[in-house]
Tab-separated table of C-alpha atoms and ligand atoms in Angstrom:
chain	number	residue	atom	x	y	z
A	1	MET	CA	0.000	0.000	0.000
A	2	ARG	CA	1.291	3.467	-0.845
A	3	GLU	CA	2.073	5.832	1.980
A	4	ASN	CA	-0.224	8.783	2.515
A	5	LEU	CA	0.933	11.915	4.255
A	6	LYS	CA	-1.652	14.398	5.470
A	7	PHE	CA	-0.638	17.980	5.912
A	8	VAL	CA	-2.519	21.084	6.792
A	9	ALA	CA	-1.932	24.270	4.823
A	10	VAL	CA	-2.307	27.596	6.615
A	11	GLY	CA	-1.572	31.161	5.648
A	12	HIS	CA	-2.883	34.694	5.805
A	13	VAL	CA	-5.719	35.298	3.367
A	14	ASP	CA	-4.400	36.396	-0.056
A	15	HIS	CA	-0.876	35.168	0.579
A	16	GLY	CA	-1.534	32.639	-2.180
A	17	LYS	CA	-2.656	29.384	-0.590
A	18	SER	CA	-5.196	28.503	-3.294
A	19	THR	CA	-2.688	29.361	-5.977
A	20	MET	CA	-0.068	27.182	-4.330
A	21	ILE	CA	-2.446	24.236	-4.022
A	22	GLY	CA	-3.581	24.725	-7.631
A	23	ARG	CA	0.049	24.814	-8.753
A	24	LEU	CA	0.901	21.655	-6.812
A	25	LEU	CA	-2.041	19.826	-8.359
A	26	TYR	CA	-1.209	21.047	-11.856
A	27	ASP	CA	2.511	20.315	-11.704
A	28	THR	CA	1.909	16.815	-10.361
A	29	GLY	CA	-0.820	16.138	-12.952
A	30	SER	CA	-3.403	15.638	-10.220
A	31	LEU	CA	-6.200	17.818	-11.625
A	32	PRO	CA	-9.024	16.173	-13.595
A	33	PRO	CA	-8.187	16.116	-17.369
A	34	ASP	CA	-10.597	18.948	-18.241
A	35	LYS	CA	-9.065	21.172	-15.553
A	36	MET	CA	-5.534	20.360	-16.721
A	37	GLU	CA	-6.602	21.448	-20.185
A	38	GLU	CA	-8.220	24.614	-18.843
A	39	VAL	CA	-5.045	25.632	-17.017
A	40	ARG	CA	-2.966	24.958	-20.125
A	41	ARG	CA	-5.299	27.146	-22.148
A	42	MET	CA	-5.305	29.929	-19.553
A	43	SER	CA	-1.563	29.684	-19.382
A	44	GLU	CA	-1.225	30.268	-23.127
A	45	GLU	CA	-3.678	33.157	-23.084
A	46	SER	CA	-2.021	34.903	-20.155
A	47	ASN	CA	1.626	34.543	-20.989
A	48	GLY	CA	2.318	31.643	-18.689
A	49	GLN	CA	0.426	33.048	-15.718
A	50	PRO	CA	-2.717	30.992	-15.215
A	51	GLU	CA	-4.987	32.055	-12.389
A	52	PHE	CA	-4.787	28.931	-10.236
A	53	ALA	CA	-7.011	30.356	-7.553
A	54	PHE	CA	-9.787	30.353	-10.149
A	55	VAL	CA	-9.234	26.653	-10.851
A	56	MET	CA	-9.394	25.991	-7.134
A	57	ASP	CA	-12.715	27.844	-6.868
A	58	HIS	CA	-14.146	25.526	-9.509
A	59	LEU	CA	-12.877	22.470	-7.698
A	60	GLU	CA	-14.348	23.827	-4.495
A	61	GLU	CA	-17.790	24.181	-6.069
A	62	GLU	CA	-17.684	20.636	-7.360
A	63	ARG	CA	-16.565	19.394	-4.004
A	64	GLN	CA	-19.411	21.126	-2.231
A	65	ASN	CA	-21.918	19.582	-4.595
A	66	ARG	CA	-20.547	16.120	-4.011
A	67	ILE	CA	-19.855	15.806	-0.357
A	68	THR	CA	-20.453	17.589	2.877
A	69	ILE	CA	-17.355	17.495	4.984
A	70	ASP	CA	-16.224	20.509	6.876
A	71	THR	CA	-12.571	20.482	5.996
A	72	ALA	CA	-11.678	20.636	2.367
A	73	GLN	CA	-9.295	17.837	1.470
A	74	THR	CA	-7.310	17.799	-1.732
A	75	PHE	CA	-5.172	14.987	-3.056
A	76	PHE	CA	-2.032	14.707	-5.150
A	77	LYS	CA	0.807	12.265	-5.516
A	78	THR	CA	4.521	12.176	-6.121
A	79	ALA	CA	6.555	9.169	-7.215
A	80	LYS	CA	7.191	8.470	-3.533
A	81	ARG	CA	3.698	8.661	-2.014
A	82	ASP	CA	0.190	10.132	-1.896
A	83	TYR	CA	-0.617	13.412	-0.186
A	84	THR	CA	-3.734	14.845	1.348
A	85	ILE	CA	-3.805	18.595	1.838
A	86	ILE	CA	-6.154	19.689	4.557
A	87	ASP	CA	-7.161	23.176	3.650
A	88	ALA	CA	-8.482	24.885	6.731
A	89	PRO	CA	-11.138	27.317	5.594
A	90	GLY	CA	-11.826	28.886	8.986
A	91	HIS	CA	-9.904	28.783	12.231
A	92	LYS	CA	-12.924	27.624	14.145
A	93	GLN	CA	-13.593	24.631	11.937
A	94	PHE	CA	-9.911	23.868	11.690
A	95	LEU	CA	-9.369	23.827	15.430
A	96	LYS	CA	-12.512	21.840	16.046
A	97	ASN	CA	-11.525	19.219	13.502
A	98	MET	CA	-7.955	19.019	14.685
A	99	ILE	CA	-8.941	18.661	18.286
A	100	THR	CA	-11.871	16.306	17.955
A	101	GLY	CA	-9.842	14.049	15.727
A	102	SER	CA	-11.792	14.207	12.490
A	103	THR	CA	-8.633	15.629	10.962
A	104	GLN	CA	-5.189	14.409	11.767
A	105	ALA	CA	-2.340	16.243	10.163
A	106	GLU	CA	1.160	14.846	10.349
A	107	ALA	CA	2.712	18.086	9.170
A	108	ALA	CA	1.859	21.700	8.536
A	109	LEU	CA	2.727	24.032	5.741
A	110	LEU	CA	2.764	27.707	6.570
A	111	LEU	CA	2.645	30.143	3.705
A	112	ILE	CA	4.005	33.697	3.800
A	113	ASP	CA	3.758	36.424	1.155
A	114	ALA	CA	7.310	37.587	0.346
A	115	GLU	CA	6.157	41.139	-0.248
A	116	GLU	CA	3.851	41.513	2.743
A	117	GLY	CA	5.919	39.457	5.136
A	118	LEU	CA	4.690	38.082	8.464
A	119	ARG	CA	1.235	39.263	9.430
A	120	GLU	CA	-0.777	38.948	12.595
A	121	GLN	CA	-2.539	35.869	11.218
A	122	THR	CA	0.824	34.263	10.485
A	123	HIS	CA	1.683	34.605	14.165
A	124	ARG	CA	-1.649	33.159	15.235
A	125	HIS	CA	-1.257	30.231	12.882
A	126	ALA	CA	2.162	29.534	14.301
A	127	TYR	CA	0.675	29.682	17.790
A	128	ILE	CA	-2.112	27.226	16.898
A	129	LEU	CA	0.283	24.756	15.296
A	130	GLY	CA	2.352	24.842	18.466
A	131	LEU	CA	-0.752	24.349	20.572
A	132	LEU	CA	-1.734	21.315	18.549
A	133	GLY	CA	1.704	19.834	18.854
A	134	ILE	CA	2.391	19.566	15.135
A	135	LYS	CA	6.121	19.017	14.961
A	136	GLN	CA	6.872	18.762	11.265
A	137	LEU	CA	6.739	22.159	9.694
A	138	MET	CA	7.455	23.611	6.300
A	139	VAL	CA	7.383	27.321	5.532
A	140	VAL	CA	7.057	28.561	1.978
A	141	VAL	CA	7.800	32.176	1.201
A	142	ASN	CA	5.501	32.793	-1.766
A	143	LYS	CA	5.305	35.506	-4.452
A	144	MET	CA	9.103	35.703	-4.739
A	145	ASP	CA	8.489	37.117	-8.237
A	146	LEU	CA	7.070	40.269	-6.604
A	147	VAL	CA	10.337	40.938	-4.740
A	148	ASP	CA	12.550	40.300	-7.780
A	149	TYR	CA	13.449	36.903	-6.402
A	150	SER	CA	15.595	38.681	-3.825
A	151	GLN	CA	17.791	36.473	-1.689
A	152	GLN	CA	18.116	39.261	0.856
A	153	ARG	CA	14.344	39.509	1.334
A	154	PHE	CA	14.084	35.733	1.662
A	155	ASP	CA	16.850	35.598	4.280
A	156	GLU	CA	15.181	38.380	6.236
A	157	LEU	CA	11.849	36.526	6.333
A	158	LYS	CA	13.573	33.260	7.088
A	159	ASP	CA	15.135	34.807	10.206
A	160	GLN	CA	11.864	36.396	11.276
A	161	ILE	CA	9.790	33.232	10.992
A	162	THR	CA	12.437	31.083	12.664
A	163	LYS	CA	12.463	33.477	15.595
A	164	ARG	CA	8.670	33.711	15.785
A	165	LEU	CA	8.250	29.915	15.768
A	166	GLY	CA	10.889	29.748	18.483
A	167	ASP	CA	8.811	32.169	20.584
A	168	PHE	CA	6.008	29.598	20.460
A	169	GLY	CA	8.263	26.733	21.409
A	170	MET	CA	8.666	25.290	17.931
A	171	SER	CA	11.766	24.637	15.932
A	172	ILE	CA	12.039	24.464	12.195
A	173	ASN	CA	14.651	22.768	10.090
A	174	PRO	CA	16.233	25.597	7.993
A	175	ASP	CA	16.050	23.339	4.904
A	176	MET	CA	12.281	23.402	5.273
A	177	ILE	CA	12.004	27.134	4.547
A	178	ILE	CA	11.627	27.506	0.803
A	179	PRO	CA	11.266	30.518	-1.510
A	180	ILE	CA	8.638	29.924	-4.198
A	181	SER	CA	6.438	31.614	-6.707
A	182	ALA	CA	3.228	29.613	-6.808
A	183	GLN	CA	2.020	31.594	-9.765
A	184	GLN	CA	5.178	31.165	-11.865
A	185	GLY	CA	5.913	27.693	-10.579
A	186	ASP	CA	9.416	28.395	-9.242
A	187	ASN	CA	10.599	25.892	-6.621
A	188	VAL	CA	7.209	24.162	-6.352
A	189	ALA	CA	7.714	21.025	-8.437
A	190	ASN	CA	10.438	22.498	-10.627
A	191	LYS	CA	13.401	24.549	-9.664
A	192	GLY	CA	13.066	27.137	-12.446
A	193	ASP	CA	15.891	29.495	-13.371
A	194	LYS	CA	15.081	32.602	-11.332
A	195	MET	CA	16.598	31.670	-7.979
A	196	ALA	CA	20.004	30.209	-8.771
A	197	TRP	CA	21.164	31.473	-5.356
A	198	PHE	CA	18.864	28.991	-3.676
A	199	THR	CA	20.493	25.583	-3.464
A	200	GLY	CA	17.888	23.881	-1.259
A	201	MET	CA	15.041	21.528	-2.074
A	202	THR	CA	11.935	22.364	-4.090
A	203	MET	CA	8.659	22.184	-2.201
A	204	LEU	CA	7.872	18.728	-3.568
A	205	GLN	CA	11.310	17.388	-2.681
A	206	ALA	CA	10.937	18.786	0.817
A	207	LEU	CA	7.468	17.265	1.206
A	208	ASP	CA	8.912	13.876	0.320
A	209	VAL	CA	11.395	14.255	3.188
A	210	LEU	CA	8.655	14.637	5.834
A	211	GLU	CA	7.872	11.541	7.830
A	212	CYS	CA	4.528	9.757	7.883
A	213	ALA	CA	3.126	8.927	11.289
A	214	PRO	CA	3.934	5.337	12.209
A	215	SER	CA	1.032	2.980	11.646
A	216	LEU	CA	-1.191	2.464	14.698
A	217	GLU	CA	-0.700	-1.262	14.432
A	218	ASP	CA	2.993	-0.800	15.256
A	219	GLY	CA	2.205	1.282	18.318
A	220	MET	CA	1.902	0.173	21.926
A	221	LEU	CA	-1.112	-1.930	22.843
A	222	ARG	CA	-4.143	0.056	23.959
A	223	PHE	CA	-7.393	-1.919	24.074
A	224	PRO	CA	-10.153	0.081	25.770
A	225	ILE	CA	-12.749	-2.263	27.242
A	226	GLN	CA	-16.244	-1.482	26.010
A	227	ASP	CA	-18.183	-4.282	27.585
A	228	MET	CA	-17.985	-7.666	29.305
A	229	TYR	CA	-20.052	-10.697	28.433
A	230	ARG	CA	-20.438	-13.950	30.235
A	231	ILE	CA	-20.880	-16.857	27.822
A	232	ASP	CA	-20.668	-20.530	28.882
A	233	ASP	CA	-18.810	-19.805	32.109
A	234	GLU	CA	-16.329	-17.669	30.271
A	235	THR	CA	-15.965	-13.883	30.628
A	236	ILE	CA	-15.201	-12.108	27.380
A	237	LEU	CA	-13.907	-8.546	27.369
A	238	VAL	CA	-14.814	-6.755	24.180
A	239	GLY	CA	-13.737	-3.544	22.506
A	240	ARG	CA	-11.929	-2.064	19.541
A	241	ILE	CA	-8.134	-2.061	19.567
A	242	ALA	CA	-7.048	1.598	19.549
A	243	SER	CA	-3.365	0.873	18.997
A	244	GLY	CA	-0.938	-2.044	18.750
A	245	LYS	CA	-1.639	-5.774	18.527
A	246	LEU	CA	-2.793	-8.471	20.887
A	247	GLU	CA	-2.435	-12.240	20.846
A	248	ALA	CA	-3.156	-15.275	22.981
A	249	GLY	CA	-0.583	-15.718	25.760
A	250	GLN	CA	0.372	-12.022	25.848
A	251	GLN	CA	1.002	-10.334	29.196
A	252	ILE	CA	-1.108	-7.249	29.720
A	253	ILE	CA	-1.869	-4.728	32.430
A	254	PHE	CA	-5.215	-3.030	32.808
A	255	HIS	CA	-5.125	0.689	33.548
A	256	PRO	CA	-6.090	2.633	35.573
A	257	CYS	CA	-6.761	-0.337	37.933
A	258	GLY	CA	-3.203	-1.664	37.512
A	259	LYS	CA	-4.130	-5.389	37.468
A	260	SER	CA	-2.009	-7.667	35.327
A	261	ALA	CA	-3.248	-10.654	33.373
A	262	THR	CA	-2.434	-13.018	30.516
A	263	ILE	CA	-4.655	-13.163	27.450
A	264	GLY	CA	-6.302	-16.581	27.138
A	265	ALA	CA	-7.993	-16.430	23.771
A	266	VAL	CA	-8.672	-13.776	21.143
A	267	LYS	CA	-12.075	-13.919	19.473
A	268	LYS	CA	-13.224	-12.219	16.311
A	269	PHE	CA	-16.906	-12.499	15.440
A	270	GLY	CA	-17.187	-15.224	18.037
A	271	GLU	CA	-14.506	-17.344	16.338
A	272	GLU	CA	-11.170	-18.054	17.960
A	273	ALA	CA	-8.261	-16.138	16.386
A	274	THR	CA	-4.561	-16.054	17.196
A	275	ALA	CA	-4.023	-12.318	17.018
A	276	ALA	CA	-5.669	-8.978	16.237
A	277	ILE	CA	-4.458	-5.496	15.340
A	278	ALA	CA	-5.417	-1.820	15.778
A	279	GLY	CA	-8.804	-1.000	14.299
A	280	GLU	CA	-10.288	-4.472	14.857
A	281	SER	CA	-13.193	-5.120	17.200
A	282	VAL	CA	-12.433	-8.215	19.230
A	283	GLY	CA	-13.129	-10.088	22.419
A	284	ILE	CA	-10.507	-11.550	24.741
A	285	THR	CA	-10.602	-13.980	27.627
A	286	LEU	CA	-8.093	-14.017	30.461
A	287	LYS	CA	-6.101	-17.045	31.600
A	288	THR	CA	-6.903	-16.437	35.232
A	289	ASP	CA	-9.958	-14.758	36.627
A	290	SER	CA	-8.266	-12.720	39.350
A	291	ALA	CA	-8.030	-9.490	37.336
A	292	LEU	CA	-11.661	-9.710	36.317
A	293	LYS	CA	-12.928	-8.460	39.654
A	294	ALA	CA	-11.285	-5.095	39.020
A	295	VAL	CA	-11.888	-4.815	35.287
A	296	THR	CA	-14.946	-2.927	34.094
A	297	ARG	CA	-15.908	-0.895	31.057
A	298	GLY	CA	-13.403	1.955	30.734
A	299	GLU	CA	-10.330	-0.008	31.769
A	300	VAL	CA	-7.664	-0.102	29.058
A	301	ALA	CA	-5.688	-3.293	28.406
A	302	CYS	CA	-2.087	-2.201	27.776
A	303	ASP	CA	1.361	-3.575	27.095
A	304	VAL	CA	3.294	-4.090	30.314
A	305	GLU	CA	5.613	-1.326	29.072
A	306	PRO	CA	5.248	1.485	28.145
A	307	SER	CA	2.286	2.173	30.368
A	308	PRO	CA	-0.128	5.053	29.840
A	309	MET	CA	-0.220	8.067	32.144
A	310	VAL	CA	-2.477	7.195	35.063
A	311	SER	CA	-3.601	10.185	37.001
A	312	SER	CA	-6.458	11.977	38.703
A	313	THR	CA	-5.377	15.364	37.337
A	314	LEU	CA	-5.041	16.115	33.680
A	315	GLU	CA	-3.702	19.045	31.686
A	316	ALA	CA	-4.942	19.388	28.146
A	317	VAL	CA	-5.674	21.789	25.322
A	318	VAL	CA	-9.428	22.141	25.010
A	319	PHE	CA	-11.649	23.670	22.349
A	320	TRP	CA	-14.932	24.946	23.803
A	321	MET	CA	-17.954	24.485	21.523
A	322	SER	CA	-20.977	25.425	23.595
A	323	GLY	CA	-22.863	28.728	23.717
A	324	MET	CA	-22.881	28.464	27.498
A	325	PRO	CA	-19.347	29.303	28.703
A	326	LEU	CA	-17.282	27.028	30.881
A	327	ARG	CA	-16.470	28.584	34.236
A	328	LEU	CA	-13.707	27.809	36.640
A	329	LYS	CA	-14.833	25.134	39.161
A	330	ASP	CA	-17.530	23.838	36.789
A	331	ARG	CA	-18.153	20.119	36.767
A	332	VAL	CA	-18.328	18.343	33.424
A	333	GLU	CA	-18.213	14.759	32.253
A	334	PHE	CA	-14.952	13.522	30.743
A	335	LYS	CA	-15.008	10.843	28.036
A	336	CYS	CA	-11.821	9.340	26.635
A	337	ALA	CA	-12.102	6.127	24.599
A	338	THR	CA	-14.473	4.124	26.840
A	339	GLN	CA	-13.539	5.923	30.068
A	340	GLN	CA	-16.251	8.166	31.391
A	341	LEU	CA	-16.154	10.099	34.651
A	342	ASN	CA	-16.887	13.496	36.140
A	343	CYS	CA	-14.249	16.138	36.586
A	344	GLN	CA	-13.847	19.671	37.836
A	345	VAL	CA	-12.099	22.493	35.998
A	346	VAL	CA	-9.439	23.820	38.352
A	347	ARG	CA	-7.439	26.053	36.021
A	348	ILE	CA	-7.943	27.835	32.690
A	349	ASP	CA	-4.742	29.081	31.021
A	350	ASN	CA	-3.641	30.689	27.741
A	351	ARG	CA	-7.050	31.359	26.286
A	352	LEU	CA	-7.214	31.901	22.545
A	353	ASN	CA	-10.217	33.081	20.597
A	354	SER	CA	-10.239	30.946	17.479
A	355	SER	CA	-12.179	33.454	15.371
A	356	SER	CA	-10.375	36.685	16.179
A	357	LEU	CA	-7.228	34.752	17.136
A	358	GLU	CA	-6.812	37.060	20.078
A	359	ILE	CA	-4.648	35.495	22.771
A	360	ILE	CA	-5.455	36.132	26.406
A	361	ASP	CA	-2.350	35.357	28.421
A	362	GLY	CA	-2.358	33.986	31.924
A	363	GLU	CA	-5.218	32.516	33.904
A	364	SER	CA	-8.908	33.102	33.163
A	365	ASN	CA	-12.173	32.461	34.947
A	366	GLU	CA	-14.059	31.253	31.932
A	367	LEU	CA	-13.860	29.816	28.452
A	368	ARG	CA	-16.342	30.844	25.784
A	369	GLU	CA	-17.634	29.331	22.586
A	370	THR	CA	-14.898	28.816	19.914
A	371	GLU	CA	-12.133	29.560	22.415
A	372	VAL	CA	-9.190	27.295	23.079
A	373	ALA	CA	-7.306	27.064	26.360
A	374	ARG	CA	-5.079	24.854	28.410
A	375	LEU	CA	-7.261	23.352	31.139
A	376	THR	CA	-6.355	21.554	34.318
A	377	LEU	CA	-9.010	18.989	35.160
A	378	LYS	CA	-9.393	17.273	38.509
A	379	MET	CA	-10.967	13.866	37.948
A	380	GLU	CA	-13.300	12.085	40.340
A	381	GLY	CA	-11.133	8.992	40.024
A	382	TYR	CA	-8.219	7.902	37.866
A	383	VAL	CA	-7.861	7.942	34.105
A	384	ALA	CA	-5.400	6.267	31.763
A	385	THR	CA	-4.301	8.498	28.900
A	386	ASP	CA	-1.510	8.832	26.357
A	387	LYS	CA	-0.042	11.675	24.400
A	388	PHE	CA	-2.172	12.492	21.389
A	389	ASP	CA	0.683	12.089	18.919
A	390	GLN	CA	1.440	8.611	20.269
A	391	VAL	CA	-2.041	7.130	20.606
A	392	PRO	CA	-4.695	9.451	19.163
A	393	GLU	CA	-7.628	7.584	20.692
A	394	THR	CA	-6.420	7.671	24.290
A	395	GLY	CA	-4.816	11.086	23.737
A	396	ARG	CA	-8.011	12.945	22.963
A	397	PHE	CA	-11.294	13.334	24.778
A	398	VAL	CA	-14.589	15.152	24.807
A	399	LEU	CA	-16.294	16.970	27.651
A	400	MET	CA	-20.048	16.582	28.096
A	401	ARG	CA	-22.581	18.662	29.942
A	402	ASP	CA	-25.877	16.832	30.415
A	403	THR	CA	-26.044	15.018	27.103
A	404	ASP	CA	-24.307	17.670	25.003
A	405	THR	CA	-20.729	17.450	23.770
A	406	VAL	CA	-19.390	20.855	24.806
A	407	ALA	CA	-15.665	20.520	24.176
A	408	GLY	CA	-12.921	18.481	22.575
A	409	GLY	CA	-9.438	18.192	24.008
A	410	VAL	CA	-5.991	16.807	23.258
A	411	ILE	CA	-3.251	15.726	25.632
A	412	HIS	CA	0.365	16.602	24.854
B	1	GDP	P1	-5.342	32.734	-0.728
B	1	GDP	O1	-6.351	33.691	-0.221
B	1	GDP	O2	-4.195	32.589	0.176
B	1	GDP	O3	-5.901	31.427	-1.190
B	1	GDP	O4	-4.687	33.455	-2.023
B	1	GDP	P2	-4.896	33.231	-3.571
B	1	GDP	O5	-4.266	31.974	-4.012
B	1	GDP	O6	-6.322	33.474	-3.920
B	1	GDP	O7	-3.982	34.406	-4.117
B	1	GDP	C1	-4.215	35.750	-3.810
B	1	GDP	C2	-3.679	36.604	-4.956
B	1	GDP	O8	-2.263	36.478	-5.008
B	1	GDP	C3	-4.202	36.173	-6.313
B	1	GDP	O9	-4.458	37.314	-7.085
B	1	GDP	C4	-3.051	35.375	-6.896
B	1	GDP	O10	-3.000	35.425	-8.306
B	1	GDP	C5	-1.854	36.067	-6.312
B	1	GDP	N1	-0.706	35.182	-6.192
B	1	GDP	C6	-0.656	33.961	-5.620
B	1	GDP	N2	0.579	33.443	-5.705
B	1	GDP	C7	1.336	34.343	-6.362
B	1	GDP	C8	2.701	34.400	-6.755
B	1	GDP	O11	3.502	33.488	-6.541
B	1	GDP	N3	3.113	35.532	-7.400
B	1	GDP	C9	2.275	36.565	-7.666
B	1	GDP	N4	2.761	37.611	-8.308
B	1	GDP	N5	0.992	36.539	-7.306
B	1	GDP	C10	0.521	35.459	-6.662
């Protein structure tokens, strides 16, 4: 199976994101044949300067007629692998999708207009990427044609963005900052002849260097227990494997209860199987019954090592989605995989309004709709969690009030 790398593209409006995506699709031959032809025609008519943003608008219309998803996803491929570009239309939707897990980007591409330079939105985007823990970053300095392909201007912006990312706790590989002209096609798929001073990779070459997230199947075992059935004197623990593999005879530890056990049998659709991997819904029996007294829905069967974080206090980045604000000391229900328990909000830090992107430093007393903050939650019991980038399913959660989902959160 070919690898697929998902990356999110962000940039200040008008800095040329649509043009860049259009150019990537065109240069990799990933547009539908009629669109390829249209660009070729436009290119001839306009002296080699097709309006890619226009092509993207057309694609967008078609996409909206076909499907209703709230992040626009675009696909292209190189010889090495397939790519999905997650184009984040609005900050609110973007944050919601990133945090609730409907979108998982392995890398981010930040676009800057060479002429305009870093803008407020560029800073906010950098802040959000840091907040979400996206570690692989690429920065493209676009519209180099408008600054006469100036090396000096590029170096100046390169320093500024490196410093700004550093302010938000992120580091960027200098090779991953690339001067391009999306409109002219320089340094996107082809090097072109305008920037001989630049000896680094083209955008496509640099994309191919990014690393795909390791497959969940290769991760540590996390098997959240959904239910327990008693059939013919045998207790079967059922659930869907969130990460890793399990097999008969394997040593496991349930968390948060901390009881160890050995897997007796693995059952798929009621039939005995030798092993199962992430994504599969299975049942297991245990060799001895002693752990069963402690195991209930919500316990997570784990590898002996590494164990998850087991704690009654949790710090996480939370996106608030309800019209009724969250206030300090409020009690809400916490749901992570099959774990479900009440918690109290004991601290609200670093609030960010996802629409205006205004950052409110320090501690706050409340969190309003579409705001993001770092929360400290005091649980009424223990929970077993992982870091989001290691095991997405046990690294993210939702908060519920009555029966409404009011927030999504990720653990870093
Ligand atoms: P978005 O809002 O970031 O998606 O920006 P668009 O892709 O719509 O581009 C905004 C404007 O910048 C359009 O008029 C584009 O033609 C223009 N533009 C985009 N990339 C380049 C470039 O590399 N060079 C020049 N000169 N103009 C560009």
